[in-house]
mmCIF file with all atom_site columns, C-alpha atoms in Angstrom:
data_model
loop_
_atom_site.group_PDB
_atom_site.id
_atom_site.type_symbol
_atom_site.label_atom_id
_atom_site.label_alt_id
_atom_site.label_comp_id
_atom_site.label_asym_id
_atom_site.label_entity_id
_atom_site.label_seq_id
_atom_site.pdbx_PDB_ins_code
_atom_site.Cartn_x
_atom_site.Cartn_y
_atom_site.Cartn_z
_atom_site.occupancy
_atom_site.B_iso_or_equiv
_atom_site.pdbx_formal_charge
_atom_site.auth_seq_id
_atom_site.auth_comp_id
_atom_site.auth_asym_id
_atom_site.auth_atom_id
_atom_site.pdbx_PDB_model_num
ATOM 1  C CA . MET A 1 1  ? 35.124 12.738  -1.232 1.00 0.00 ? 103 MET A CA 1
ATOM 2  C CA . THR A 1 2  ? 33.259 11.413  -4.297 1.00 0.00 ? 104 THR A CA 1
ATOM 3  C CA . ASP A 1 3  ? 29.540 11.593  -5.132 1.00 0.00 ? 105 ASP A CA 1
ATOM 4  C CA . ALA A 1 4  ? 29.648 7.977   -6.272 1.00 0.00 ? 106 ALA A CA 1
ATOM 5  C CA . PRO A 1 5  ? 26.882 5.760   -4.431 1.00 0.00 ? 107 PRO A CA 1
ATOM 6  C CA . VAL A 1 6  ? 28.306 3.201   -2.033 1.00 0.00 ? 108 VAL A CA 1
ATOM 7  C CA . ILE A 1 7  ? 27.476 -0.202  -3.345 1.00 0.00 ? 109 ILE A CA 1
ATOM 8  C CA . ALA A 1 8  ? 27.551 -2.821  -0.504 1.00 0.00 ? 110 ALA A CA 1
ATOM 9  C CA . ASN A 1 9  ? 28.780 -6.315  -0.816 1.00 0.00 ? 111 ASN A CA 1
ATOM 10 C CA . GLU A 1 10 ? 25.739 -8.457  -1.958 1.00 0.00 ? 112 GLU A CA 1
ATOM 11 C CA . ASP A 1 11 ? 26.276 -10.783 1.130  1.00 0.00 ? 113 ASP A CA 1
ATOM 12 C CA . ARG A 1 12 ? 26.766 -7.863  3.593  1.00 0.00 ? 114 ARG A CA 1
ATOM 13 C CA . ARG A 1 13 ? 23.760 -5.632  2.640  1.00 0.00 ? 115 ARG A CA 1
ATOM 14 C CA . PRO A 1 14 ? 22.165 -4.139  5.730  1.00 0.00 ? 116 PRO A CA 1
ATOM 15 C CA . LEU A 1 15 ? 18.701 -5.443  6.508  1.00 0.00 ? 117 LEU A CA 1
ATOM 16 C CA . LEU A 1 16 ? 16.179 -2.619  7.418  1.00 0.00 ? 118 LEU A CA 1
ATOM 17 C CA . LEU A 1 17 ? 13.234 -4.107  9.352  1.00 0.00 ? 119 LEU A CA 1
ATOM 18 C CA . THR A 1 18 ? 10.432 -1.499  8.998  1.00 0.00 ? 120 THR A CA 1
ATOM 19 C CA . LEU A 1 19 ? 6.872  -0.970  10.331 1.00 0.00 ? 121 LEU A CA 1
ATOM 20 C CA . ALA A 1 20 ? 4.478  0.792   8.085  1.00 0.00 ? 122 ALA A CA 1
ATOM 21 C CA . PRO A 1 21 ? 3.149  3.399   10.532 1.00 0.00 ? 123 PRO A CA 1
ATOM 22 C CA . SER A 1 22 ? 6.585  4.122   12.203 1.00 0.00 ? 124 SER A CA 1
ATOM 23 C CA . HIS A 1 23 ? 8.113  7.522   11.348 1.00 0.00 ? 125 HIS A CA 1
ATOM 24 C CA . TYR A 1 24 ? 11.395 6.169   12.933 1.00 0.00 ? 126 TYR A CA 1
ATOM 25 C CA . CYS A 1 25 ? 11.654 3.541   10.226 1.00 0.00 ? 127 CYS A CA 1
ATOM 26 C CA . GLU A 1 26 ? 10.975 6.248   7.585  1.00 0.00 ? 128 GLU A CA 1
ATOM 27 C CA . ARG A 1 27 ? 13.820 8.428   8.985  1.00 0.00 ? 129 ARG A CA 1
ATOM 28 C CA . ALA A 1 28 ? 16.099 5.447   8.899  1.00 0.00 ? 130 ALA A CA 1
ATOM 29 C CA . ARG A 1 29 ? 15.201 4.782   5.344  1.00 0.00 ? 131 ARG A CA 1
ATOM 30 C CA . TRP A 1 30 ? 15.721 8.455   4.383  1.00 0.00 ? 132 TRP A CA 1
ATOM 31 C CA . ALA A 1 31 ? 19.224 8.455   6.088  1.00 0.00 ? 133 ALA A CA 1
ATOM 32 C CA . LEU A 1 32 ? 20.302 5.383   4.151  1.00 0.00 ? 134 LEU A CA 1
ATOM 33 C CA . ASP A 1 33 ? 19.016 6.733   0.922  1.00 0.00 ? 135 ASP A CA 1
ATOM 34 C CA . LEU A 1 34 ? 20.689 10.112  1.524  1.00 0.00 ? 136 LEU A CA 1
ATOM 35 C CA . GLN A 1 35 ? 24.097 8.302   2.102  1.00 0.00 ? 137 GLN A CA 1
ATOM 36 C CA . ALA A 1 36 ? 23.399 6.230   -0.952 1.00 0.00 ? 138 ALA A CA 1
ATOM 37 C CA . ILE A 1 37 ? 23.760 2.977   1.093  1.00 0.00 ? 139 ILE A CA 1
ATOM 38 C CA . VAL A 1 38 ? 22.244 -0.113  -0.686 1.00 0.00 ? 140 VAL A CA 1
ATOM 39 C CA . TYR A 1 39 ? 20.023 -2.058  1.708  1.00 0.00 ? 141 TYR A CA 1
ATOM 40 C CA . ASP A 1 40 ? 17.301 -4.674  1.748  1.00 0.00 ? 142 ASP A CA 1
ATOM 41 C CA . GLU A 1 41 ? 13.950 -3.793  3.393  1.00 0.00 ? 143 GLU A CA 1
ATOM 42 C CA . LYS A 1 42 ? 11.736 -6.201  5.076  1.00 0.00 ? 144 LYS A CA 1
ATOM 43 C CA . ARG A 1 43 ? 8.237  -4.745  6.002  1.00 0.00 ? 145 ARG A CA 1
ATOM 44 C CA . LEU A 1 44 ? 6.814  -6.246  9.187  1.00 0.00 ? 146 LEU A CA 1
ATOM 45 C CA . ALA A 1 45 ? 3.250  -6.040  10.444 1.00 0.00 ? 147 ALA A CA 1
ATOM 46 C CA . PRO A 1 46 ? 2.824  -4.169  13.862 1.00 0.00 ? 148 PRO A CA 1
ATOM 47 C CA . GLY A 1 47 ? 2.516  -6.774  16.582 1.00 0.00 ? 149 GLY A CA 1
ATOM 48 C CA . ALA A 1 48 ? 3.867  -9.723  14.542 1.00 0.00 ? 150 ALA A CA 1
ATOM 49 C CA . HIS A 1 49 ? 7.321  -8.045  14.306 1.00 0.00 ? 151 HIS A CA 1
ATOM 50 C CA . VAL A 1 50 ? 8.059  -9.052  17.990 1.00 0.00 ? 152 VAL A CA 1
ATOM 51 C CA . LEU A 1 51 ? 8.680  -12.804 16.904 1.00 0.00 ? 153 LEU A CA 1
ATOM 52 C CA . ARG A 1 52 ? 11.107 -11.623 14.092 1.00 0.00 ? 154 ARG A CA 1
ATOM 53 C CA . VAL A 1 53 ? 13.086 -9.145  16.202 1.00 0.00 ? 155 VAL A CA 1
ATOM 54 C CA . LYS A 1 54 ? 13.541 -11.320 19.262 1.00 0.00 ? 156 LYS A CA 1
ATOM 55 C CA . ARG A 1 55 ? 15.308 -13.974 17.035 1.00 0.00 ? 157 ARG A CA 1
#
């Protein structure tokens, strides 16, 4: 095993949809950071996130 960070393919980066008050989202972000996984984050407003997630 190496300690080098994992660099995701630019087109295949995971998209993390987060809600500001959610501790579940915070834990997901910590887990990705701990594993050095490169991701894009999209912060959603509570309530308005339903439209985005259903698509």
